[in-house]
Coordinates of C-alpha atoms in Angstrom, one line a residue:
X1 CA 62.1 12.2 23.3
X2 CA 61.1 10.3 20.2
X3 CA 63.8 7.9 19.0
X4 CA 64.4 7.3 15.3
X5 CA 65.0 3.6 14.7
X6 CA 67.5 2.9 11.9
X7 CA 68.3 -0.1 9.8
X8 CA 71.8 0.0 8.3
X9 CA 72.2 -1.7 4.9
X10 CA 75.8 -1.9 3.6
X11 CA 77.9 -4.9 2.4
X12 CA 81.0 -3.5 4.1
X13 CA 81.1 -4.6 7.8
X14 CA 83.7 -1.8 8.5
X15 CA 81.4 0.9 7.1
X16 CA 78.5 -0.5 9.2
X17 CA 80.6 -0.5 12.3
X18 CA 81.6 3.1 11.7
X19 CA 78.1 4.2 11.1
X20 CA 76.9 2.4 14.2
X21 CA 79.6 4.1 16.3
X22 CA 78.8 7.5 14.8
X23 CA 75.1 7.3 15.2
X24 CA 75.5 6.0 18.8
X25 CA 76.5 9.5 19.8
X26 CA 73.0 10.8 18.9
X27 CA 70.6 10.4 21.8
X28 CA 67.5 10.3 19.5
X29 CA 68.8 7.7 17.0
X30 CA 69.0 4.0 17.6
X31 CA 70.5 1.4 15.2
X32 CA 68.1 -1.6 15.6
X33 CA 69.6 -3.9 13.0
X34 CA 72.1 -4.3 10.1
X35 CA 72.1 -6.0 6.7
X36 CA 74.8 -6.8 4.3
X37 CA 72.5 -7.3 1.3
X38 CA 69.3 -5.8 0.0
X39 CA 67.7 -9.2 0.1
X40 CA 67.7 -9.1 3.9
X41 CA 65.8 -5.8 4.1
X42 CA 62.1 -7.0 4.0
X43 CA 62.6 -9.5 6.8
X44 CA 64.5 -7.1 9.0
X45 CA 62.0 -4.4 8.5
X46 CA 59.2 -6.8 9.4
X47 CA 61.1 -7.9 12.5
X48 CA 62.4 -4.6 13.8
X49 CA 60.1 -1.9 12.4
X50 CA 62.7 0.8 11.7
X51 CA 61.6 4.3 11.0
X52 CA 64.4 4.8 8.4
X53 CA 66.7 2.6 6.3
X54 CA 70.2 3.9 5.6
X55 CA 70.9 2.2 2.3
X56 CA 74.0 1.6 0.2
X57 CA 73.6 1.1 -3.6
X58 CA 76.2 -1.5 -4.6
X59 CA 75.8 -4.8 -2.9
X60 CA 76.6 -8.3 -4.1
X61 CA 73.1 -9.7 -4.2
X62 CA 70.1 -7.4 -4.3
X63 CA 71.3 -3.9 -4.8
X64 CA 70.1 -0.9 -2.9
X65 CA 68.0 0.6 -5.7
X66 CA 66.1 -2.6 -6.2
X67 CA 65.7 -3.0 -2.4
X68 CA 64.4 0.5 -2.1
X69 CA 61.8 0.1 -4.9
X70 CA 60.6 -3.2 -3.4
X71 CA 60.4 -1.8 0.1
X72 CA 58.7 1.5 -0.7
X73 CA 56.0 -0.3 -2.7
X74 CA 54.7 -1.7 0.6
X75 CA 52.2 0.1 2.8
X76 CA 53.7 1.7 5.9
X77 CA 57.2 1.3 4.6
X78 CA 60.0 3.2 6.5
X79 CA 61.7 6.1 4.8
X80 CA 64.9 5.4 2.8
X81 CA 68.1 7.5 2.9
X82 CA 70.7 6.4 0.4
X83 CA 74.3 6.8 1.6
X84 CA 76.8 5.7 -1.1
X85 CA 80.0 6.5 -2.9
X86 CA 78.3 6.2 -6.3
X87 CA 76.5 9.3 -7.5
X88 CA 76.1 9.1 -11.2
X89 CA 73.1 10.9 -12.7
X90 CA 71.3 7.5 -13.3
X91 CA 71.9 6.4 -9.7
X92 CA 70.5 9.6 -8.3
X93 CA 67.4 9.6 -10.4
X94 CA 66.7 5.9 -10.0
X95 CA 67.0 6.1 -6.3
X96 CA 64.6 9.1 -6.1
X97 CA 62.1 7.5 -8.5
X98 CA 62.3 4.3 -6.5
X99 CA 61.1 6.1 -3.4
X100 CA 64.2 7.2 -1.6
X101 CA 63.7 10.4 0.4
X102 CA 67.3 11.4 0.4
X103 CA 70.7 10.8 -1.3
X104 CA 74.0 11.5 0.4
X105 CA 77.6 10.6 -0.4
X106 CA 79.7 8.7 2.1
X107 CA 82.1 11.6 2.4
X108 CA 79.3 13.7 4.0
X109 CA 80.4 15.0 7.4
X110 CA 79.0 12.9 10.3
X111 CA 77.0 15.7 11.8
X112 CA 75.3 16.3 8.4
X113 CA 74.4 12.6 8.1
X114 CA 72.8 12.7 11.6
X115 CA 70.9 15.9 10.6
X116 CA 69.8 14.2 7.3
X117 CA 68.5 11.2 9.2
X118 CA 66.4 13.5 11.4
X119 CA 65.1 15.4 8.5
X120 CA 64.1 12.4 6.4
X121 CA 62.5 10.7 9.4
X122 CA 60.4 13.9 9.8
X123 CA 59.2 13.5 6.2
X124 CA 61.3 16.0 4.4
X125 CA 63.7 15.2 1.5
X126 CA 67.5 15.6 1.7
X127 CA 70.1 15.8 -1.1
X128 CA 73.8 16.5 -0.7
X129 CA 75.0 19.7 -2.6
X130 CA 77.0 17.7 -5.1
X131 CA 74.0 15.5 -5.9
X132 CA 71.7 18.5 -6.2
X133 CA 74.1 20.0 -8.8
X134 CA 74.2 16.8 -10.8
X135 CA 70.5 16.4 -10.7
X136 CA 69.8 19.9 -11.9
X137 CA 72.3 19.4 -14.8
X138 CA 70.7 16.1 -15.7
X139 CA 67.1 17.5 -15.7
X140 CA 68.0 20.6 -17.6
X141 CA 70.1 18.8 -20.2
X142 CA 68.0 15.7 -20.8
X143 CA 67.0 15.2 -24.5
X144 CA 63.8 13.4 -23.5
X145 CA 62.5 16.5 -21.7
X146 CA 59.5 17.3 -24.0
X147 CA 58.0 13.8 -23.7
X148 CA 58.6 13.7 -20.0
X149 CA 57.0 17.1 -19.5
X150 CA 53.9 16.1 -21.4
X151 CA 53.5 12.9 -19.3
X152 CA 54.0 14.9 -16.1
X153 CA 51.4 17.5 -17.1
X154 CA 48.9 14.8 -17.9
X155 CA 49.4 13.3 -14.5
X156 CA 49.1 16.7 -12.7
X157 CA 45.9 17.3 -14.6
X158 CA 44.3 14.4 -12.5
X159 CA 44.5 16.7 -9.5
X160 CA 42.1 19.4 -8.4
X161 CA 43.1 23.0 -8.6
X162 CA 44.0 23.3 -4.9
X163 CA 46.0 20.1 -5.0
X164 CA 48.0 21.4 -8.0
X165 CA 48.7 24.5 -6.0
X166 CA 50.0 22.4 -3.2
X167 CA 52.0 20.2 -5.5
X168 CA 53.7 23.2 -7.1
X169 CA 54.6 24.5 -3.7
X170 CA 56.1 21.1 -2.8
X171 CA 58.1 21.3 -6.0
X172 CA 59.6 24.6 -4.8
X173 CA 60.7 22.9 -1.7
X174 CA 58.2 24.5 0.7
X175 CA 57.4 22.9 4.0
X176 CA 53.8 22.2 5.0
X177 CA 53.8 25.2 7.3
X178 CA 55.1 27.4 4.4
X179 CA 52.4 26.1 2.1
X180 CA 49.7 26.8 4.7
X181 CA 50.9 30.4 5.0
X182 CA 51.2 30.9 1.3
X183 CA 47.9 29.4 0.3
X184 CA 46.0 30.6 3.4
X185 CA 45.1 27.0 4.5
X186 CA 45.1 25.2 7.8
X187 CA 48.1 23.0 8.4
X188 CA 45.9 19.8 8.6
X189 CA 44.4 20.7 5.3
X190 CA 47.8 21.0 3.6
X191 CA 48.7 17.6 5.1
X192 CA 45.5 16.1 3.7
X193 CA 46.2 17.6 0.3
X194 CA 49.7 16.1 0.2
X195 CA 48.3 12.7 1.2
X196 CA 45.7 12.8 -1.6
X197 CA 48.3 13.9 -4.1
X198 CA 50.5 10.9 -3.2
X199 CA 47.5 8.5 -3.4
X200 CA 46.1 9.9 -6.7
X201 CA 49.4 10.0 -8.5
X202 CA 50.7 6.7 -6.9
X203 CA 53.8 8.4 -5.5
X204 CA 55.8 7.5 -2.5
X205 CA 57.0 10.8 -1.0
X206 CA 57.5 14.6 -1.5
X207 CA 60.6 14.1 -3.5
X208 CA 58.6 12.3 -6.2
X209 CA 56.0 15.1 -6.2
X210 CA 58.8 17.6 -6.7
X211 CA 60.3 15.6 -9.5
X212 CA 56.9 15.4 -11.3
X213 CA 56.3 19.1 -10.9
X214 CA 59.8 20.0 -12.3
X215 CA 59.2 17.6 -15.2
X216 CA 55.9 19.3 -16.0
X217 CA 57.4 22.8 -15.9
X218 CA 60.4 22.1 -18.1

């Protein structure tokens, strides 16, 4: 059984203790370290090599959004799942654009947090229902939509035809297996296309591909 190594980042020691206790009941998840500030994240990631960082936003020194952006800019960085009480539109979009692969609220049921950790560690994005609704409202109601759409279309134009097909499928939330069936491609070919898309467009993960596609289609 593969074990998902997790780094907890939250300035509240009680919250960290609760998360450690909760995650301790999952046989495939191990909390390898804790941090009370985003400034501690790079050194702990280097020392413990976690697969996933469970990140709060509001912290007294380096906040979770800055820590996420800094971490995800590094090669081989672990996935980041934001778990917070703050879910304004700006926080959601900044977290996703910084490279977070998921955004959950702290009132999410424990079993759903465990499921989200497994999902994000496997490379798929996760958003809580409340966050998804707010994100849709923000994207569909943003006055800067036209300029953002033009920029996104120009970036997608850098891709080949097949890569754009794969990017659009990622934007619809399709898994690699679903894309392979839809486009009649081998699964390794789909994975290779996704990797090239991330490299060519300087993106961190599938969430950012999906955001770019949605921007282009607005």
